[in-house]
Short mmCIF file of C-alpha atoms in Angstrom, two decimals:
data_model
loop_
_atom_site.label_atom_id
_atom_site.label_comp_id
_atom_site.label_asym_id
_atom_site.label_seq_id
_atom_site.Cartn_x
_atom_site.Cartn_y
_atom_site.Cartn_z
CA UNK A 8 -110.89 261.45 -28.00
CA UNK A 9 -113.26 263.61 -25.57
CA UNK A 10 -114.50 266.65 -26.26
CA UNK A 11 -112.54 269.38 -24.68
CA UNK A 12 -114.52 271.02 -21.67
CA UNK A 13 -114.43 274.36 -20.45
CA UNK A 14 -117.48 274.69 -18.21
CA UNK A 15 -116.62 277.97 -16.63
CA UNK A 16 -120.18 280.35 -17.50
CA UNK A 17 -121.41 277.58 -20.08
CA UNK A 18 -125.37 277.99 -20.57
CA UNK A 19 -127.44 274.68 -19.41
CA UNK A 20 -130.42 273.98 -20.76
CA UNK A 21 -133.22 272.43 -18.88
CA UNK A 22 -135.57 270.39 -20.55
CA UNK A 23 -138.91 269.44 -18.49
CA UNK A 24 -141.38 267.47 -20.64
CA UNK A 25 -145.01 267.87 -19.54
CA UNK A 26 -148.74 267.09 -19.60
CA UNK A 27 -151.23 267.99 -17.02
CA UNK A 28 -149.19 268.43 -13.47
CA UNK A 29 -149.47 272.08 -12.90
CA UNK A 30 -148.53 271.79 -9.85
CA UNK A 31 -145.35 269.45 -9.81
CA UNK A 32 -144.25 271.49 -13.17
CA UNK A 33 -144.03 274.58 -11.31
CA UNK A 34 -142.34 273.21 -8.52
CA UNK A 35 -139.79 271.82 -10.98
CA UNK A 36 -139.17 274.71 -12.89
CA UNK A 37 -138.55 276.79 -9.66
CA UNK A 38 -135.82 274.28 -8.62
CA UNK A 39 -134.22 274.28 -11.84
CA UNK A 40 -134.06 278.26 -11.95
CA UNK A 41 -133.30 278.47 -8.16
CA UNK A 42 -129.58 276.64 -9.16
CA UNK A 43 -126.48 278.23 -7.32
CA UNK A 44 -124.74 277.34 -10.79
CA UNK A 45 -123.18 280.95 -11.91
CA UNK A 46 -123.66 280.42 -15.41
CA UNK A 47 -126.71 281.07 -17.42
CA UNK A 48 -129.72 278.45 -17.02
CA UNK A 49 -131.85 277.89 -19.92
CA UNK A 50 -135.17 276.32 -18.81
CA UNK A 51 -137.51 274.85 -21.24
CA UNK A 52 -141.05 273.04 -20.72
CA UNK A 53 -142.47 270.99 -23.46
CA UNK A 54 -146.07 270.65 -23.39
CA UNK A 55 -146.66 266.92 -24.76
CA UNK A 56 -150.35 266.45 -26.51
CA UNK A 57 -151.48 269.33 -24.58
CA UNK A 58 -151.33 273.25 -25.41
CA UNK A 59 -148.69 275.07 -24.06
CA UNK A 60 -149.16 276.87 -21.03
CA UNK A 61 -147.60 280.07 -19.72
CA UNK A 62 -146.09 280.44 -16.53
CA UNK A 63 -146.89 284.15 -15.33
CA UNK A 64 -146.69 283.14 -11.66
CA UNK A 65 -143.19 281.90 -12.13
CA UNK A 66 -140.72 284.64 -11.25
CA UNK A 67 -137.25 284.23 -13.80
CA UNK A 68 -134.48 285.54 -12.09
CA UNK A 69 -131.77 287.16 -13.26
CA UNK A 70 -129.54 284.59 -15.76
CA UNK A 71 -132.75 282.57 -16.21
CA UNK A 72 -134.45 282.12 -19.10
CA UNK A 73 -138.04 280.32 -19.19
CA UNK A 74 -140.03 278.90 -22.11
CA UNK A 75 -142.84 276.99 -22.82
CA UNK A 76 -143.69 275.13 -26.19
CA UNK A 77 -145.97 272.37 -27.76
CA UNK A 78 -144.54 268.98 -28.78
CA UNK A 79 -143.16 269.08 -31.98
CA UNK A 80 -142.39 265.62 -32.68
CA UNK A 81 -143.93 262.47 -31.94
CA UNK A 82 -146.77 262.39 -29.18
CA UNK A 83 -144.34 261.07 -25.72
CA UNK A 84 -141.69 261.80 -23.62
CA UNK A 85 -139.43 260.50 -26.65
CA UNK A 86 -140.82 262.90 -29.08
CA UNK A 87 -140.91 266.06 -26.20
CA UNK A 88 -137.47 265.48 -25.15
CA UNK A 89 -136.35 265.75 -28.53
CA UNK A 90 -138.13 268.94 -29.06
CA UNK A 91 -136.67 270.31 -25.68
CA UNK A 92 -133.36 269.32 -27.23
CA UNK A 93 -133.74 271.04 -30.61
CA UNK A 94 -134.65 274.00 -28.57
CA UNK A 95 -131.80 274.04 -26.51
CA UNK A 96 -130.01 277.18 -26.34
CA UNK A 97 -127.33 275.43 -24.02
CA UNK A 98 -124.25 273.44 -24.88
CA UNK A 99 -125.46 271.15 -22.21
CA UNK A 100 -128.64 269.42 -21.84
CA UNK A 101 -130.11 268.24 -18.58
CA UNK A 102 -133.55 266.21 -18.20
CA UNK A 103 -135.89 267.15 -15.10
CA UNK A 104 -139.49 264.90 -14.94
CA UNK A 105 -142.24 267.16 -14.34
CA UNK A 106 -142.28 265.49 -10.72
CA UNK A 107 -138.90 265.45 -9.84
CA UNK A 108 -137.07 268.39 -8.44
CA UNK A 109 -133.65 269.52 -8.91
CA UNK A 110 -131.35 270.91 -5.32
CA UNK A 111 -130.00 273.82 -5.56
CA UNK A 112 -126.16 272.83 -5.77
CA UNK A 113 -126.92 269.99 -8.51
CA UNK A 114 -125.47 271.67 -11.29
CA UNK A 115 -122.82 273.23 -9.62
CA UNK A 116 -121.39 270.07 -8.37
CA UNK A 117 -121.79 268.25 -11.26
CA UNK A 118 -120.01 270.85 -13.98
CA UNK A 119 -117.30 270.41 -10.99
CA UNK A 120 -117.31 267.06 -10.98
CA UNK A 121 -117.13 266.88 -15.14
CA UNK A 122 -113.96 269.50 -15.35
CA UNK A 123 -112.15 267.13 -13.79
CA UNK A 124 -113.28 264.61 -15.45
CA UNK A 125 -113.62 265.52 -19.15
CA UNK A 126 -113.90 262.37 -21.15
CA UNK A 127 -117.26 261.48 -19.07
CA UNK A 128 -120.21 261.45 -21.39
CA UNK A 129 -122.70 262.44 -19.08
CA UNK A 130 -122.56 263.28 -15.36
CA UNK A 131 -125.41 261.99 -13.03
CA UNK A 132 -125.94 262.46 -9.34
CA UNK A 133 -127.64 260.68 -6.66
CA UNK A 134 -131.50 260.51 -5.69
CA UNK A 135 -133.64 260.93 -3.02
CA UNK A 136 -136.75 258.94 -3.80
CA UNK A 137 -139.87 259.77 -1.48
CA UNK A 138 -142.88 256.72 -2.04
CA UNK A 139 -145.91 256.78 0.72
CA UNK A 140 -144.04 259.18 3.18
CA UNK A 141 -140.95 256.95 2.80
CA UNK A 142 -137.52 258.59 2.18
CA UNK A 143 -134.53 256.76 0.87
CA UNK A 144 -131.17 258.29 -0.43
CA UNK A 145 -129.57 256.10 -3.63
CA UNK A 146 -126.17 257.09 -4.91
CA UNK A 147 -124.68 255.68 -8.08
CA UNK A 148 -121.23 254.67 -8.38
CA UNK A 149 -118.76 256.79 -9.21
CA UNK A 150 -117.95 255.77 -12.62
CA UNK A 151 -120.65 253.20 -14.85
CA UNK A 152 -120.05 251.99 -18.33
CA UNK A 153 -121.46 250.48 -21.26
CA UNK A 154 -120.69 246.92 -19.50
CA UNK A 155 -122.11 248.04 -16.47
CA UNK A 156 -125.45 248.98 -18.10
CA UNK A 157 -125.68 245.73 -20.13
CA UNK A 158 -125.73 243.86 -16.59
CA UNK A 159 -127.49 246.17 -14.49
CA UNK A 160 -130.19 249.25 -15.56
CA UNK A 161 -127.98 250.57 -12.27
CA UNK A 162 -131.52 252.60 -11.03
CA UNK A 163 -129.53 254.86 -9.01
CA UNK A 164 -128.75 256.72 -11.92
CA UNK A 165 -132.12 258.37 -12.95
CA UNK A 166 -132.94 260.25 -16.04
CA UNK A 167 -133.49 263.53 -13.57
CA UNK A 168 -130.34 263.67 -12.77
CA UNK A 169 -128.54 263.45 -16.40
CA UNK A 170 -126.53 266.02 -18.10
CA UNK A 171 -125.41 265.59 -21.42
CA UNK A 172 -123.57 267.64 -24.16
CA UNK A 173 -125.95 269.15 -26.19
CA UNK A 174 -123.88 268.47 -29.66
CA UNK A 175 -123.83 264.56 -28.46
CA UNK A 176 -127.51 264.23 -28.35
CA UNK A 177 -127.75 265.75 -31.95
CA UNK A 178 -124.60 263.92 -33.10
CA UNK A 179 -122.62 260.75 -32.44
CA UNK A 180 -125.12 259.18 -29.20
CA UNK A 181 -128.40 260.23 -31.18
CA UNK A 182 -131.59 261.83 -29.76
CA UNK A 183 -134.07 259.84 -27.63
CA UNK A 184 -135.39 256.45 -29.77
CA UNK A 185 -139.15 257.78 -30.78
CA UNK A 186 -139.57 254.23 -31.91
CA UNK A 187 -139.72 253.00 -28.21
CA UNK A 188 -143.25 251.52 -27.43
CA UNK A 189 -144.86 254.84 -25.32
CA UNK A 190 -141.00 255.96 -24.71
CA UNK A 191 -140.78 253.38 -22.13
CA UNK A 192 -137.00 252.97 -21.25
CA UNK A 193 -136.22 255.82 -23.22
CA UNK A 194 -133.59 256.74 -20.56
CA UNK A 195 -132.22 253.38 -20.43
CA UNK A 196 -131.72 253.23 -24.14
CA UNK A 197 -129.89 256.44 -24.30
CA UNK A 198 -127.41 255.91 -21.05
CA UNK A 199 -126.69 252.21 -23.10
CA UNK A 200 -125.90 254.47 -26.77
CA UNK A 201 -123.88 257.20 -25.10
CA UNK A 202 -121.37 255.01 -22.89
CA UNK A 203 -120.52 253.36 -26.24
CA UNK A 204 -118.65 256.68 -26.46
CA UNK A 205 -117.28 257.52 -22.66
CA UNK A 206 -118.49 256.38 -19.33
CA UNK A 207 -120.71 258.22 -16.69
CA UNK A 208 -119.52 260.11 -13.76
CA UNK A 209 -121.70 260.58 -10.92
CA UNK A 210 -121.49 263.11 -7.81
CA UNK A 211 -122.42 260.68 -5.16
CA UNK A 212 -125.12 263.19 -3.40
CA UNK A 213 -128.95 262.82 -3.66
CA UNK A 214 -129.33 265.87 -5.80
CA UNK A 215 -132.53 265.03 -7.10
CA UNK A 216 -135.62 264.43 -5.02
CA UNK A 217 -137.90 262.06 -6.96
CA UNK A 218 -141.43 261.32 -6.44
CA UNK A 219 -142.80 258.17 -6.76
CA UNK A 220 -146.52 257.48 -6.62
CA UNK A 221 -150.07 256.80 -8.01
CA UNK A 222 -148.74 259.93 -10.59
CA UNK A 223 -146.20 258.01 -12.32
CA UNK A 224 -147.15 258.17 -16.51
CA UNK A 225 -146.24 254.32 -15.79
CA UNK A 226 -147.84 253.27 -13.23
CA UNK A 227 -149.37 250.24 -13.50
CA UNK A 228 -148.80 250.22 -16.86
CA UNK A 229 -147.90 246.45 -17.59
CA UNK A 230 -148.14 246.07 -21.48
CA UNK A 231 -145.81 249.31 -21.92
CA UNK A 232 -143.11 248.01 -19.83
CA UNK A 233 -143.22 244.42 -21.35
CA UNK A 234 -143.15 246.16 -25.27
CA UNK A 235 -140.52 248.45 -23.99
CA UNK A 236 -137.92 246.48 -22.55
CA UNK A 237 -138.71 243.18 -25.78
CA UNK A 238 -137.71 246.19 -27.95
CA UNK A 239 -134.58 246.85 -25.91
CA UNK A 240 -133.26 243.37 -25.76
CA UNK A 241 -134.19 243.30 -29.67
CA UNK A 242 -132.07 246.58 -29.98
CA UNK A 243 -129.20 245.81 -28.07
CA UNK A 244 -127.31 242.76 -29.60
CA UNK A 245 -125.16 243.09 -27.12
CA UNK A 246 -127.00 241.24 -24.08
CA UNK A 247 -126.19 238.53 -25.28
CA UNK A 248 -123.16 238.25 -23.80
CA UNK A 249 -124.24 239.38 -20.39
CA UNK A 250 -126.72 236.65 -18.85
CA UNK A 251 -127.60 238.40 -16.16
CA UNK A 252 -128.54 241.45 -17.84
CA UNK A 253 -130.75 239.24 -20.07
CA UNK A 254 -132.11 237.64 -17.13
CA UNK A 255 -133.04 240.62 -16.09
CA UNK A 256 -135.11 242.25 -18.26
CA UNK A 257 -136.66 238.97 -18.95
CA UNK A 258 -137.65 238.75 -15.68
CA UNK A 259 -139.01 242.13 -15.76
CA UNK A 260 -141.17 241.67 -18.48
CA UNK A 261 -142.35 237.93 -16.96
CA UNK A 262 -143.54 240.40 -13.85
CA UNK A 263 -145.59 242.93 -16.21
CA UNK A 264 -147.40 239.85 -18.14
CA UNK A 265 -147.88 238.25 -14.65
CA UNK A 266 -149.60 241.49 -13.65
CA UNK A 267 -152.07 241.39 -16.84
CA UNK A 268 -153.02 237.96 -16.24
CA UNK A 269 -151.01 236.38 -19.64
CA UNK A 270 -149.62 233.23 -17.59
CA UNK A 271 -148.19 231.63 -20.59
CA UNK A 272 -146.56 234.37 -21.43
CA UNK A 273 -144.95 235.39 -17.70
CA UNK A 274 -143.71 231.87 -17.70
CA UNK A 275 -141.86 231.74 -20.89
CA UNK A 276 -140.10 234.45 -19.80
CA UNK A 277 -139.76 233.68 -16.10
CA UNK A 278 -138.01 230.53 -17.79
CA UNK A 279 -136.18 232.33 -19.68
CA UNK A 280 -134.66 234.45 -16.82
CA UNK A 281 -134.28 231.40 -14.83
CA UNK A 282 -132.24 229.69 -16.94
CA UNK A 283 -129.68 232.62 -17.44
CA UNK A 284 -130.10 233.01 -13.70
CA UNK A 285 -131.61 230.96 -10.88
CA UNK A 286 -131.35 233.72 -8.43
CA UNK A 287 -133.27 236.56 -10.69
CA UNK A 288 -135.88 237.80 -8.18
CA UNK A 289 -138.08 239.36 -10.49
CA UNK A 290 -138.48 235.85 -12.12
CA UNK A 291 -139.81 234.38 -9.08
CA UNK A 292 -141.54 237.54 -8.39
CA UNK A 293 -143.40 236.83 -11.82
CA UNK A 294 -144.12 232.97 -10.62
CA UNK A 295 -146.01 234.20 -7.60
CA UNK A 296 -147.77 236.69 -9.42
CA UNK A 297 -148.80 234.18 -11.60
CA UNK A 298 -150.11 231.85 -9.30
CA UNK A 299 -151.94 234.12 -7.53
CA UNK A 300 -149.91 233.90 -4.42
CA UNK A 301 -149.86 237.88 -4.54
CA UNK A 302 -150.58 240.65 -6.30
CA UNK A 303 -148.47 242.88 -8.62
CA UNK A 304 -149.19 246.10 -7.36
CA UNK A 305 -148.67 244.86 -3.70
CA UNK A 306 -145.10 243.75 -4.42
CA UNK A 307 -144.95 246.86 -6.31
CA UNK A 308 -145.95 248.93 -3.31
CA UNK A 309 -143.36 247.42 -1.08
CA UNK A 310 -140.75 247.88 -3.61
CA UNK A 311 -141.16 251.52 -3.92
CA UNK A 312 -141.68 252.18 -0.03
CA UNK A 313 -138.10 250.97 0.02
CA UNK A 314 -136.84 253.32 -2.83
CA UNK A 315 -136.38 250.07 -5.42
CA UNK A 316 -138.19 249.54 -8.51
CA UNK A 317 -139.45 245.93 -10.44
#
């Protein structure tokens, strides 16, 4: 049964886990306090494996409430998420990457958008992704469930955009997996536990502007996305009934050990994918990384431009 919502002044907490962007931070804690929401906005930034930092220059308006803490939990996203989460004074939880900036109607809309539709459990909105002076608008569907994630990681839906119930994240979904290799997929893993309990509802507006770039904590960072998503498909019993999903992620990971060089190991996987899938792209991506034919971060590069991911 879902949890009874009444969303009407509720306080939202912000969580915005950092590490040495002082600029991006304070552009996304000014977007987060600037929401046309009427209700109280709770906005906290967790310094990860960094002291915390105060934010005179940042002016807290009226409703607003801003602080700043050290990681308490595991060095990581994982581990500063969790302490954002623990800190929450809201009964809903929002995530906000220290590059990525919130528009001023987001939360509006979406506590709109999740009164109406009260067994959702989470709300997401749309994106706009900038990449090399590129702009591209991606909106999610309008409802995604657990199935949904199993065959497709569904990339409109990004972790900047989430809002969760607070007593969900410290109860039946779970807080983010601090076992995750470098909390890669960390939002991935979550959306896949909490639509075991409800589906997600997206507002189909880019209400997020993401930044993608040369600043990514990823970036580049090939044996971190090949641990992270072998953990997931250990984790998650449950692809094995979707092929393509499987496919996938197997092709995703026969891209990142492409990209370090490891040609057995891209084509065992690019196998792998192939077999549940002849058409996986990232498979064949791998191949011609592999050969030499081109380079990872090229294909990268163009992926991004386009507002796509590998």
């Amino acid at each position: 049964m879902s949890e009874s919502l009444h969303l009407s002044g509720e306080t939202v907490t912000v969580v915005i886990a950092t590490v040495d962007r002082p600029e991006l931070l304070r552009q996304a804690v000014r977007a987060a306090l600037a929401q046309d929401y009427a209700g109280p906005v709770d906005v906290v930034v967790v310094f990860d494996r960094v002291p915390p930092q105060p934010l005179p220059d940042i002016e807290v308006p009226a409703g607003r409430t801003l602080t700043t803490l050290a990681n308490q939990r595991t060095p990581g996203l994982a581990g500063a998420r969790n302490t954002g989460i623990l800190a929450a004074q809201g009964t809903l939880v929002g995530f906000c990457d220290d590059d990525d900036a919130w528009h001023p109607s987001k939360l509006r809309l979406q506590l709109d958008a999740w009164q109406r539709d009260p067994g959702a459990v989470a709300v997401a909105t749309g994106v706009r992704i900038t990449a090399d002076g590129a702009v591209t608008d991606r909106n999610p569907p309008p409802t995604v469930g657990f199935t949904d994630f199993l065959r497709s990681r569904i990339s409109e839906i990004h972790p900047s955009s989430l809002l969760y119930r607070t007593s969900d994240l410290t109860g039946r979904v779970g807080l983010v997996d601090e076992e995750l290799p470098a909390s890669y997929g960390e939002d991935y893993d979550l959306l896949l536990r909490a639509t075991r309990f409800g589906h997600v509802r997206s507002v189909p507006r880019p209400l997020v502007t993401v930044r993608w770039g040369g600043h990514s904590m990823f970036a580049g960072h090939w044996e971190i996305l090949a641990a992270g998503l072998t953990y997931l498909l250990q984790k998650f019993p449950e692809f094995a009934s979707t092929p393509a999903g499987t496919a996938r992620i197997a092709g995703q990971v026969a891209f990142a050990h492409a990209a370090l060089g490891q040609r057995r190991a891209s084509r065992r996987w690019a196998r792998s994918a192939l077999r549940r899938n002849p058409l996986q792209l990232r498979a064949h991506a791998a191949v011609l990384v592999a050969s030499g034919a081109v380079s990872a971060e090229a294909l990268l590069a163009f992926t991004q431009k386009r507002g796509r991911g590998l």
